[in-house]
Amino acid sequence: MTADSVDTDQYALKSVQLKEIEAPGLPYRPPMPQHYMPRIGVIGTGGISASHLDAYRTAGWDVAAIWNRTRAKAEENAAVYCPSARIEDDWEALLADSEIDVVDITLHPEQRIPIIKAALQAGKHVLSQKPFVTDLDLGYDLVKLADDQGVKLAVNQNGRWAPHLSWMREAVTAGLIGDVLSAHISIHWDHSWTAGTPFDEIDHLILYDFGVHWFDFLASLVGDRAESVFATANSARGQTNKASLMSQALVRLDQGQASLIFDGGVPCGPRDTTYIAGTTGSLTSVGPDLSTQTVTLETAHGIARPALKGRWFNDGFRGAMGDLLCSIEDNREPTVSARNNLESLAIVFAAIASSEGNREIKIGSIRTLSN
């Protein structure tokens, strides 16, 4: 091939002017049950639980009882979000209430696991906070217990219903871009507020506690096509956090690739971009933060720009619980089932092991967070 024969428009990566087309209607909004309106118990009312309770209030769901290690905190949240809720002195009493069908357990993993087990044994449907477990085999044991008890076990992967992530996932599911070839997520923001908080004590804060949302999003796009991960974690210059704020991961897919970049030590100019390429089209989402995003769909038919409604907070939390309630009503597997979530955690654990060992790690070969 000579220089004269090269198609310079292609070689120079020049864009093609596409016509504007109407965005397809996709079911990206948080699901709502049609008739099933159970009494809900909430165990743990610290930190993020306010977003749970606010989402349930706006959805019109009945939070009947709550428990927290510090009773005053439970009383404070009840007064704001669910004044008629009963404050329990111990979580066992909440699980003993036969009128409560669904339990939202928001505690940290080490505190949460025995309560999840007890709730399942009590015949309750459970929504667990994320990250679900620190041991994949323990997670599978809990999934089996839920199956044996005939109840649903779901994980609060609330990012599934962030409007931009949800719309893109539904577009992929609908086949609008063909088979996924690549997915690239790049988030630049200031996470230094976690210095001096309990979050700063979490090893691999970014890859594990924060990044699990996007590893889960990737898993929802590619399923079992994720094969291995090479990841790094590093401190940002000048950071005061104990935990590394800068992490990234390259994911090898079966006939594809993905990347996730988390710049958590950026003090100015936050930016969040997602690009998904498929065999017949692509999806892009760009914005200054997690809630302000502009999505485009590009195919041979043209370019579509959906006008999305809602925000991650608190639509995401309404989506996670709403999906669990719908799964009970429809007798189906929750979209964010614990069984499904273990596939996402397998990628997370592989990424963490890779960052510690400076080598590519096969997904599924690492069973616990401590490996």
PDB file of C-alpha atoms in Angstrom, residues 80-371:
ATOM      1  CA  VAL A  80     -37.408  12.658  58.905  1.00  0.00           C
ATOM      2  CA  TYR A  81     -38.262   9.775  56.582  1.00  0.00           C
ATOM      3  CA  CYS A  82     -40.666   7.325  58.232  1.00  0.00           C
ATOM      4  CA  PRO A  83     -42.331   8.789  61.346  1.00  0.00           C
ATOM      5  CA  SER A  84     -44.641   5.807  61.801  1.00  0.00           C
ATOM      6  CA  ALA A  85     -41.766   3.286  61.835  1.00  0.00           C
ATOM      7  CA  ARG A  86     -41.170   1.367  65.041  1.00  0.00           C
ATOM      8  CA  ILE A  87     -37.686   1.700  66.557  1.00  0.00           C
ATOM      9  CA  GLU A  88     -36.363  -1.679  67.641  1.00  0.00           C
ATOM     10  CA  ASP A  89     -33.808  -2.156  70.427  1.00  0.00           C
ATOM     11  CA  ASP A  90     -32.286  -5.195  68.700  1.00  0.00           C
ATOM     12  CA  TRP A  91     -32.325  -6.438  65.128  1.00  0.00           C
ATOM     13  CA  GLU A  92     -33.514  -9.903  66.169  1.00  0.00           C
ATOM     14  CA  ALA A  93     -36.862  -8.382  67.201  1.00  0.00           C
ATOM     15  CA  LEU A  94     -37.234  -6.854  63.744  1.00  0.00           C
ATOM     16  CA  LEU A  95     -36.634 -10.234  62.106  1.00  0.00           C
ATOM     17  CA  ALA A  96     -39.135 -11.867  64.460  1.00  0.00           C
ATOM     18  CA  ASP A  97     -41.936  -9.619  63.173  1.00  0.00           C
ATOM     19  CA  SER A  98     -44.026 -11.854  60.906  1.00  0.00           C
ATOM     20  CA  GLU A  99     -45.607  -8.836  59.208  1.00  0.00           C
ATOM     21  CA  ILE A 100     -42.271  -7.653  57.774  1.00  0.00           C
ATOM     22  CA  ASP A 101     -41.569  -9.371  54.459  1.00  0.00           C
ATOM     23  CA  VAL A 102     -38.512  -7.476  53.198  1.00  0.00           C
ATOM     24  CA  VAL A 103     -35.378  -6.383  55.040  1.00  0.00           C
ATOM     25  CA  ASP A 104     -32.840  -3.802  53.871  1.00  0.00           C
ATOM     26  CA  ILE A 105     -29.497  -4.444  55.596  1.00  0.00           C
ATOM     27  CA  THR A 106     -27.138  -1.491  55.213  1.00  0.00           C
ATOM     28  CA  LEU A 107     -24.305  -2.447  57.582  1.00  0.00           C
ATOM     29  CA  HIS A 108     -20.671  -3.119  56.614  1.00  0.00           C
ATOM     30  CA  PRO A 109     -19.866  -6.670  55.390  1.00  0.00           C
ATOM     31  CA  GLU A 110     -18.332  -7.983  58.613  1.00  0.00           C
ATOM     32  CA  GLN A 111     -21.425  -6.902  60.577  1.00  0.00           C
ATOM     33  CA  ARG A 112     -23.893  -7.696  57.819  1.00  0.00           C
ATOM     34  CA  ILE A 113     -23.226 -11.349  57.000  1.00  0.00           C
ATOM     35  CA  PRO A 114     -24.655 -12.986  60.166  1.00  0.00           C
ATOM     36  CA  ILE A 115     -27.709 -10.729  59.947  1.00  0.00           C
ATOM     37  CA  ILE A 116     -28.297 -11.634  56.287  1.00  0.00           C
ATOM     38  CA  LYS A 117     -28.091 -15.308  57.237  1.00  0.00           C
ATOM     39  CA  ALA A 118     -30.531 -14.841  60.122  1.00  0.00           C
ATOM     40  CA  ALA A 119     -32.928 -12.851  57.926  1.00  0.00           C
ATOM     41  CA  LEU A 120     -32.958 -15.543  55.246  1.00  0.00           C
ATOM     42  CA  GLN A 121     -33.525 -18.225  57.872  1.00  0.00           C
ATOM     43  CA  ALA A 122     -36.430 -16.127  59.156  1.00  0.00           C
ATOM     44  CA  GLY A 123     -37.991 -16.247  55.690  1.00  0.00           C
ATOM     45  CA  LYS A 124     -37.343 -12.600  54.800  1.00  0.00           C
ATOM     46  CA  HIS A 125     -36.473 -11.287  51.365  1.00  0.00           C
ATOM     47  CA  VAL A 126     -33.217  -9.346  51.692  1.00  0.00           C
ATOM     48  CA  LEU A 127     -31.601  -6.333  50.052  1.00  0.00           C
ATOM     49  CA  SER A 128     -27.950  -6.272  51.079  1.00  0.00           C
ATOM     50  CA  GLN A 129     -25.729  -3.207  50.937  1.00  0.00           C
ATOM     51  CA  LYS A 130     -22.800  -3.354  48.537  1.00  0.00           C
ATOM     52  CA  PRO A 131     -20.083  -4.606  48.327  1.00  0.00           C
ATOM     53  CA  PHE A 132     -21.987  -7.814  49.061  1.00  0.00           C
ATOM     54  CA  VAL A 133     -19.292 -10.054  50.613  1.00  0.00           C
ATOM     55  CA  THR A 134     -15.527 -10.298  51.056  1.00  0.00           C
ATOM     56  CA  ASP A 135     -15.514 -14.027  50.234  1.00  0.00           C
ATOM     57  CA  LEU A 136     -17.084 -15.381  47.033  1.00  0.00           C
ATOM     58  CA  ASP A 137     -17.665 -18.864  48.459  1.00  0.00           C
ATOM     59  CA  LEU A 138     -19.499 -17.373  51.449  1.00  0.00           C
ATOM     60  CA  GLY A 139     -21.570 -15.386  48.962  1.00  0.00           C
ATOM     61  CA  TYR A 140     -22.545 -18.559  47.127  1.00  0.00           C
ATOM     62  CA  ASP A 141     -23.490 -20.160  50.464  1.00  0.00           C
ATOM     63  CA  LEU A 142     -25.869 -17.254  51.127  1.00  0.00           C
ATOM     64  CA  VAL A 143     -27.323 -17.570  47.628  1.00  0.00           C
ATOM     65  CA  LYS A 144     -27.968 -21.279  48.242  1.00  0.00           C
ATOM     66  CA  LEU A 145     -29.555 -20.503  51.603  1.00  0.00           C
ATOM     67  CA  ALA A 146     -31.905 -17.997  49.956  1.00  0.00           C
ATOM     68  CA  ASP A 147     -32.823 -20.600  47.322  1.00  0.00           C
ATOM     69  CA  ASP A 148     -33.440 -23.235  49.983  1.00  0.00           C
ATOM     70  CA  GLN A 149     -35.642 -20.832  51.955  1.00  0.00           C
ATOM     71  CA  GLY A 150     -37.577 -19.770  48.856  1.00  0.00           C
ATOM     72  CA  VAL A 151     -36.759 -16.075  49.300  1.00  0.00           C
ATOM     73  CA  LYS A 152     -35.016 -13.422  47.201  1.00  0.00           C
ATOM     74  CA  LEU A 153     -31.539 -12.084  47.967  1.00  0.00           C
ATOM     75  CA  ALA A 154     -30.498  -8.921  46.124  1.00  0.00           C
ATOM     76  CA  VAL A 155     -27.636  -6.428  46.385  1.00  0.00           C
ATOM     77  CA  ASN A 156     -27.985  -2.649  46.475  1.00  0.00           C
ATOM     78  CA  GLN A 157     -26.016  -1.966  43.278  1.00  0.00           C
ATOM     79  CA  ASN A 158     -27.870   1.307  42.966  1.00  0.00           C
ATOM     80  CA  GLY A 159     -25.700   2.487  40.068  1.00  0.00           C
ATOM     81  CA  ARG A 160     -27.689   0.120  37.852  1.00  0.00           C
ATOM     82  CA  TRP A 161     -30.445   2.769  37.859  1.00  0.00           C
ATOM     83  CA  ALA A 162     -28.349   5.889  37.471  1.00  0.00           C
ATOM     84  CA  PRO A 163     -30.215   7.277  34.431  1.00  0.00           C
ATOM     85  CA  HIS A 164     -27.211   7.375  32.071  1.00  0.00           C
ATOM     86  CA  LEU A 165     -25.882   3.944  33.049  1.00  0.00           C
ATOM     87  CA  SER A 166     -29.347   2.405  32.966  1.00  0.00           C
ATOM     88  CA  TRP A 167     -30.184   3.821  29.519  1.00  0.00           C
ATOM     89  CA  MET A 168     -26.888   2.616  28.062  1.00  0.00           C
ATOM     90  CA  ARG A 169     -27.313  -0.848  29.558  1.00  0.00           C
ATOM     91  CA  GLU A 170     -30.839  -1.110  28.165  1.00  0.00           C
ATOM     92  CA  ALA A 171     -29.552   0.006  24.749  1.00  0.00           C
ATOM     93  CA  VAL A 172     -26.958  -2.780  24.824  1.00  0.00           C
ATOM     94  CA  THR A 173     -29.555  -5.309  26.011  1.00  0.00           C
ATOM     95  CA  ALA A 174     -31.873  -4.260  23.165  1.00  0.00           C
ATOM     96  CA  GLY A 175     -29.083  -4.929  20.650  1.00  0.00           C
ATOM     97  CA  LEU A 176     -28.928  -1.314  19.480  1.00  0.00           C
ATOM     98  CA  ILE A 177     -25.119  -1.399  19.100  1.00  0.00           C
ATOM     99  CA  GLY A 178     -24.699  -5.076  18.300  1.00  0.00           C
ATOM    100  CA  ASP A 179     -22.148  -7.083  20.264  1.00  0.00           C
ATOM    101  CA  VAL A 180     -20.003  -5.115  22.703  1.00  0.00           C
ATOM    102  CA  LEU A 181     -16.412  -4.731  21.487  1.00  0.00           C
ATOM    103  CA  SER A 182     -15.107  -2.410  24.181  1.00  0.00           C
ATOM    104  CA  ALA A 183     -16.181  -0.371  27.183  1.00  0.00           C
ATOM    105  CA  HIS A 184     -14.133   2.476  28.632  1.00  0.00           C
ATOM    106  CA  ILE A 185     -15.050   4.303  31.843  1.00  0.00           C
ATOM    107  CA  SER A 186     -13.052   7.290  33.076  1.00  0.00           C
ATOM    108  CA  ILE A 187     -13.942   9.173  36.246  1.00  0.00           C
ATOM    109  CA  HIS A 188     -11.997  12.159  37.584  1.00  0.00           C
ATOM    110  CA  TRP A 189     -13.168  13.672  40.902  1.00  0.00           C
ATOM    111  CA  ASP A 190     -12.139  14.655  44.409  1.00  0.00           C
ATOM    112  CA  HIS A 191     -12.528  11.765  46.842  1.00  0.00           C
ATOM    113  CA  SER A 192     -10.233  13.310  49.448  1.00  0.00           C
ATOM    114  CA  TRP A 193     -13.256  14.042  51.670  1.00  0.00           C
ATOM    115  CA  THR A 194     -12.887  10.452  52.897  1.00  0.00           C
ATOM    116  CA  ALA A 195      -9.649  11.330  54.766  1.00  0.00           C
ATOM    117  CA  GLY A 196     -10.173  10.840  58.486  1.00  0.00           C
ATOM    118  CA  THR A 197     -13.486   9.012  57.983  1.00  0.00           C
ATOM    119  CA  PRO A 198     -14.157   5.263  58.345  1.00  0.00           C
ATOM    120  CA  PHE A 199     -13.885   5.028  54.549  1.00  0.00           C
ATOM    121  CA  ASP A 200     -10.192   5.831  54.846  1.00  0.00           C
ATOM    122  CA  GLU A 201      -9.707   2.571  56.740  1.00  0.00           C
ATOM    123  CA  ILE A 202     -10.985   0.489  53.790  1.00  0.00           C
ATOM    124  CA  ASP A 203      -8.165  -1.193  51.890  1.00  0.00           C
ATOM    125  CA  HIS A 204      -8.517  -0.484  48.179  1.00  0.00           C
ATOM    126  CA  LEU A 205     -11.247   2.049  48.845  1.00  0.00           C
ATOM    127  CA  ILE A 206     -11.448   3.061  45.179  1.00  0.00           C
ATOM    128  CA  LEU A 207     -11.333  -0.340  43.470  1.00  0.00           C
ATOM    129  CA  TYR A 208     -13.515  -2.016  46.079  1.00  0.00           C
ATOM    130  CA  ASP A 209     -16.019   0.300  47.761  1.00  0.00           C
ATOM    131  CA  PHE A 210     -16.345   2.950  45.019  1.00  0.00           C
ATOM    132  CA  GLY A 211     -15.325   1.079  41.876  1.00  0.00           C
ATOM    133  CA  VAL A 212     -17.693  -1.843  42.457  1.00  0.00           C
ATOM    134  CA  HIS A 213     -20.460   0.245  40.836  1.00  0.00           C
ATOM    135  CA  TRP A 214     -18.602   0.377  37.530  1.00  0.00           C
ATOM    136  CA  PHE A 215     -17.266  -3.163  37.651  1.00  0.00           C
ATOM    137  CA  ASP A 216     -20.906  -4.170  38.173  1.00  0.00           C
ATOM    138  CA  PHE A 217     -21.955  -1.980  35.240  1.00  0.00           C
ATOM    139  CA  LEU A 218     -19.322  -3.633  33.060  1.00  0.00           C
ATOM    140  CA  ALA A 219     -20.495  -7.092  34.137  1.00  0.00           C
ATOM    141  CA  SER A 220     -24.074  -6.118  33.251  1.00  0.00           C
ATOM    142  CA  LEU A 221     -22.868  -5.335  29.719  1.00  0.00           C
ATOM    143  CA  VAL A 222     -20.566  -8.274  28.995  1.00  0.00           C
ATOM    144  CA  GLY A 223     -21.687 -11.068  31.332  1.00  0.00           C
ATOM    145  CA  ASP A 224     -19.181 -13.901  31.503  1.00  0.00           C
ATOM    146  CA  ARG A 225     -17.014 -12.517  28.674  1.00  0.00           C
ATOM    147  CA  ALA A 226     -14.654 -10.879  31.207  1.00  0.00           C
ATOM    148  CA  GLU A 227     -11.571 -13.102  31.399  1.00  0.00           C
ATOM    149  CA  SER A 228      -8.752 -11.341  33.280  1.00  0.00           C
ATOM    150  CA  VAL A 229      -7.675  -8.038  34.810  1.00  0.00           C
ATOM    151  CA  PHE A 230      -4.497  -6.015  35.145  1.00  0.00           C
ATOM    152  CA  ALA A 231      -4.913  -3.201  37.677  1.00  0.00           C
ATOM    153  CA  THR A 232      -2.878  -0.629  39.581  1.00  0.00           C
ATOM    154  CA  ALA A 233      -3.452   1.522  42.652  1.00  0.00           C
ATOM    155  CA  ASN A 234      -1.416   4.510  43.734  1.00  0.00           C
ATOM    156  CA  SER A 235      -1.524   7.555  45.984  1.00  0.00           C
ATOM    157  CA  ALA A 236      -2.109  10.994  44.508  1.00  0.00           C
ATOM    158  CA  ARG A 237       0.636  13.519  45.080  1.00  0.00           C
ATOM    159  CA  GLY A 238      -0.177  15.536  48.188  1.00  0.00           C
ATOM    160  CA  GLN A 239      -3.086  13.375  49.352  1.00  0.00           C
ATOM    161  CA  THR A 240      -3.734  13.011  53.088  1.00  0.00           C
ATOM    162  CA  ASN A 241      -5.795   9.838  52.769  1.00  0.00           C
ATOM    163  CA  LYS A 242      -4.414   6.515  53.939  1.00  0.00           C
ATOM    164  CA  ALA A 243      -6.161   4.731  51.068  1.00  0.00           C
ATOM    165  CA  SER A 244      -4.888   5.089  47.512  1.00  0.00           C
ATOM    166  CA  LEU A 245      -7.055   7.492  45.525  1.00  0.00           C
ATOM    167  CA  MET A 246      -5.773   6.638  42.036  1.00  0.00           C
ATOM    168  CA  SER A 247      -6.696   3.266  40.539  1.00  0.00           C
ATOM    169  CA  GLN A 248      -7.153   1.807  37.077  1.00  0.00           C
ATOM    170  CA  ALA A 249      -7.949  -1.551  35.546  1.00  0.00           C
ATOM    171  CA  LEU A 250      -7.600  -3.120  32.111  1.00  0.00           C
ATOM    172  CA  VAL A 251     -10.041  -5.968  31.563  1.00  0.00           C
ATOM    173  CA  ARG A 252      -9.495  -8.602  28.907  1.00  0.00           C
ATOM    174  CA  LEU A 253     -12.787  -9.695  27.359  1.00  0.00           C
ATOM    175  CA  ASP A 254     -13.495 -12.626  25.092  1.00  0.00           C
ATOM    176  CA  GLN A 255     -13.006 -10.827  21.758  1.00  0.00           C
ATOM    177  CA  GLY A 256     -12.944  -7.382  23.327  1.00  0.00           C
ATOM    178  CA  GLN A 257     -11.479  -5.136  25.995  1.00  0.00           C
ATOM    179  CA  ALA A 258     -12.483  -2.715  28.723  1.00  0.00           C
ATOM    180  CA  SER A 259     -10.827  -0.129  30.921  1.00  0.00           C
ATOM    181  CA  LEU A 260     -11.773   1.659  34.115  1.00  0.00           C
ATOM    182  CA  ILE A 261      -9.884   4.733  35.326  1.00  0.00           C
ATOM    183  CA  PHE A 262     -10.586   6.216  38.748  1.00  0.00           C
ATOM    184  CA  ASP A 263      -8.763   9.495  39.452  1.00  0.00           C
ATOM    185  CA  GLY A 264     -10.008  10.120  42.976  1.00  0.00           C
ATOM    186  CA  GLY A 265      -7.384  12.700  43.854  1.00  0.00           C
ATOM    187  CA  VAL A 266      -8.371  15.443  41.409  1.00  0.00           C
ATOM    188  CA  PRO A 267      -9.250  18.679  43.292  1.00  0.00           C
ATOM    189  CA  CYS A 268     -10.641  20.651  40.341  1.00  0.00           C
ATOM    190  CA  GLY A 269     -12.437  19.978  37.076  1.00  0.00           C
ATOM    191  CA  PRO A 270     -14.425  16.802  37.779  1.00  0.00           C
ATOM    192  CA  ARG A 271     -15.374  14.755  34.718  1.00  0.00           C
ATOM    193  CA  ASP A 272     -17.133  11.443  34.106  1.00  0.00           C
ATOM    194  CA  THR A 273     -17.103   9.752  30.697  1.00  0.00           C
ATOM    195  CA  THR A 274     -18.267   6.368  29.469  1.00  0.00           C
ATOM    196  CA  TYR A 275     -17.795   4.991  25.945  1.00  0.00           C
ATOM    197  CA  ILE A 276     -19.181   1.658  24.758  1.00  0.00           C
ATOM    198  CA  ALA A 277     -18.374   0.427  21.258  1.00  0.00           C
ATOM    199  CA  GLY A 278     -20.340  -2.314  19.541  1.00  0.00           C
ATOM    200  CA  THR A 279     -20.316  -4.066  16.190  1.00  0.00           C
ATOM    201  CA  THR A 280     -23.111  -1.832  14.854  1.00  0.00           C
ATOM    202  CA  GLY A 281     -22.930   1.327  16.943  1.00  0.00           C
ATOM    203  CA  SER A 282     -21.607   3.098  20.002  1.00  0.00           C
ATOM    204  CA  LEU A 283     -22.798   4.806  23.161  1.00  0.00           C
ATOM    205  CA  THR A 284     -21.226   7.802  24.880  1.00  0.00           C
ATOM    206  CA  SER A 285     -22.038   9.509  28.159  1.00  0.00           C
ATOM    207  CA  VAL A 286     -20.207  12.667  29.219  1.00  0.00           C
ATOM    208  CA  GLY A 287     -20.652  15.089  32.084  1.00  0.00           C
ATOM    209  CA  PRO A 288     -19.022  16.900  34.982  1.00  0.00           C
ATOM    210  CA  ASP A 289     -20.338  14.521  37.630  1.00  0.00           C
ATOM    211  CA  LEU A 290     -22.318  11.360  38.290  1.00  0.00           C
ATOM    212  CA  SER A 291     -25.692  13.094  38.057  1.00  0.00           C
ATOM    213  CA  THR A 292     -25.172  15.463  35.117  1.00  0.00           C
ATOM    214  CA  GLN A 293     -24.668  13.332  32.019  1.00  0.00           C
ATOM    215  CA  THR A 294     -25.415  13.680  28.307  1.00  0.00           C
ATOM    216  CA  VAL A 295     -25.889  10.386  26.470  1.00  0.00           C
ATOM    217  CA  THR A 296     -25.610   9.781  22.723  1.00  0.00           C
ATOM    218  CA  LEU A 297     -26.294   6.701  20.615  1.00  0.00           C
ATOM    219  CA  GLU A 298     -24.567   6.529  17.230  1.00  0.00           C
ATOM    220  CA  THR A 299     -25.399   3.948  14.555  1.00  0.00           C
ATOM    221  CA  ALA A 300     -25.545   3.825  10.773  1.00  0.00           C
ATOM    222  CA  HIS A 301     -29.085   5.214  11.089  1.00  0.00           C
ATOM    223  CA  GLY A 302     -27.896   8.427  12.760  1.00  0.00           C
ATOM    224  CA  ILE A 303     -27.245   9.936  16.160  1.00  0.00           C
ATOM    225  CA  ALA A 304     -29.790   9.970  18.992  1.00  0.00           C
ATOM    226  CA  ARG A 305     -29.664  12.032  22.175  1.00  0.00           C
ATOM    227  CA  PRO A 306     -32.152  10.772  24.777  1.00  0.00           C
ATOM    228  CA  ALA A 307     -33.599  13.330  27.193  1.00  0.00           C
ATOM    229  CA  LEU A 308     -33.136  11.441  30.420  1.00  0.00           C
ATOM    230  CA  LYS A 309     -35.116  11.990  33.597  1.00  0.00           C
ATOM    231  CA  GLY A 310     -33.968  11.510  37.158  1.00  0.00           C
ATOM    232  CA  ARG A 311     -30.708  11.389  39.077  1.00  0.00           C
ATOM    233  CA  TRP A 312     -28.548   8.621  40.517  1.00  0.00           C
ATOM    234  CA  PHE A 313     -29.391   9.879  44.025  1.00  0.00           C
ATOM    235  CA  ASN A 314     -32.031   8.756  44.808  1.00  0.00           C
ATOM    236  CA  ASP A 315     -33.400   6.997  41.719  1.00  0.00           C
ATOM    237  CA  GLY A 316     -30.674   4.389  42.069  1.00  0.00           C
ATOM    238  CA  PHE A 317     -31.833   3.391  45.539  1.00  0.00           C
ATOM    239  CA  ARG A 318     -35.471   3.311  44.459  1.00  0.00           C
ATOM    240  CA  GLY A 319     -34.398   1.124  41.558  1.00  0.00           C
ATOM    241  CA  ALA A 320     -32.550  -1.434  43.687  1.00  0.00           C
ATOM    242  CA  MET A 321     -35.430  -1.929  46.115  1.00  0.00           C
ATOM    243  CA  GLY A 322     -38.039  -1.576  43.372  1.00  0.00           C
ATOM    244  CA  ASP A 323     -36.396  -4.333  41.361  1.00  0.00           C
ATOM    245  CA  LEU A 324     -36.375  -6.615  44.398  1.00  0.00           C
ATOM    246  CA  LEU A 325     -40.075  -5.930  45.030  1.00  0.00           C
ATOM    247  CA  CYS A 326     -40.897  -6.550  41.359  1.00  0.00           C
ATOM    248  CA  SER A 327     -38.947  -9.814  41.419  1.00  0.00           C
ATOM    249  CA  ILE A 328     -41.030 -10.972  44.379  1.00  0.00           C
ATOM    250  CA  GLU A 329     -44.256  -9.862  42.696  1.00  0.00           C
ATOM    251  CA  ASP A 330     -43.329 -11.532  39.396  1.00  0.00           C
ATOM    252  CA  ASN A 331     -41.539 -14.534  40.958  1.00  0.00           C
ATOM    253  CA  ARG A 332     -38.339 -13.965  38.987  1.00  0.00           C
ATOM    254  CA  GLU A 333     -34.642 -13.518  39.738  1.00  0.00           C
ATOM    255  CA  PRO A 334     -33.821  -9.939  40.792  1.00  0.00           C
ATOM    256  CA  THR A 335     -31.803  -7.986  38.231  1.00  0.00           C
ATOM    257  CA  VAL A 336     -29.354  -7.243  41.036  1.00  0.00           C
ATOM    258  CA  SER A 337     -29.525 -10.706  42.552  1.00  0.00           C
ATOM    259  CA  ALA A 338     -26.704 -11.800  44.838  1.00  0.00           C
ATOM    260  CA  ARG A 339     -25.988 -14.617  42.392  1.00  0.00           C
ATOM    261  CA  ASN A 340     -25.495 -12.091  39.601  1.00  0.00           C
ATOM    262  CA  ASN A 341     -23.504  -9.742  41.825  1.00  0.00           C
ATOM    263  CA  LEU A 342     -20.904 -12.378  42.604  1.00  0.00           C
ATOM    264  CA  GLU A 343     -19.834 -12.176  38.938  1.00  0.00           C
ATOM    265  CA  SER A 344     -19.188  -8.459  39.439  1.00  0.00           C
ATOM    266  CA  LEU A 345     -17.281  -9.062  42.676  1.00  0.00           C
ATOM    267  CA  ALA A 346     -15.102 -11.664  40.957  1.00  0.00           C
ATOM    268  CA  ILE A 347     -13.822  -8.891  38.670  1.00  0.00           C
ATOM    269  CA  VAL A 348     -13.282  -6.579  41.659  1.00  0.00           C
ATOM    270  CA  PHE A 349     -11.321  -9.199  43.612  1.00  0.00           C
ATOM    271  CA  ALA A 350      -9.186  -9.972  40.558  1.00  0.00           C
ATOM    272  CA  ALA A 351      -8.459  -6.249  40.096  1.00  0.00           C
ATOM    273  CA  ILE A 352      -7.395  -5.869  43.727  1.00  0.00           C
ATOM    274  CA  ALA A 353      -5.168  -8.953  43.579  1.00  0.00           C
ATOM    275  CA  SER A 354      -3.647  -7.651  40.367  1.00  0.00           C
ATOM    276  CA  SER A 355      -2.863  -4.254  41.892  1.00  0.00           C
ATOM    277  CA  GLU A 356      -1.170  -5.980  44.830  1.00  0.00           C
ATOM    278  CA  GLY A 357       0.766  -8.502  42.759  1.00  0.00           C
ATOM    279  CA  ASN A 358       1.558  -6.338  39.717  1.00  0.00           C
ATOM    280  CA  ARG A 359       0.375  -9.030  37.325  1.00  0.00           C
ATOM    281  CA  GLU A 360      -2.621 -10.014  35.240  1.00  0.00           C
ATOM    282  CA  ILE A 361      -5.139 -12.047  37.220  1.00  0.00           C
ATOM    283  CA  LYS A 362      -7.665 -14.483  35.809  1.00  0.00           C
ATOM    284  CA  ILE A 363     -11.185 -13.601  36.913  1.00  0.00           C
ATOM    285  CA  GLY A 364     -12.613 -16.174  39.308  1.00  0.00           C
ATOM    286  CA  SER A 365      -9.203 -17.404  40.465  1.00  0.00           C
ATOM    287  CA  ILE A 366      -9.326 -15.170  43.549  1.00  0.00           C
ATOM    288  CA  ARG A 367     -11.975 -16.183  46.059  1.00  0.00           C
ATOM    289  CA  THR A 368     -11.539 -13.681  48.894  1.00  0.00           C
ATOM    290  CA  LEU A 369     -10.782  -9.992  49.236  1.00  0.00           C
ATOM    291  CA  SER A 370      -7.664 -10.750  51.302  1.00  0.00           C
ATOM    292  CA  ASN A 371      -5.990 -12.938  48.637  1.00  0.00           C
TER     293      ASN A 371
END
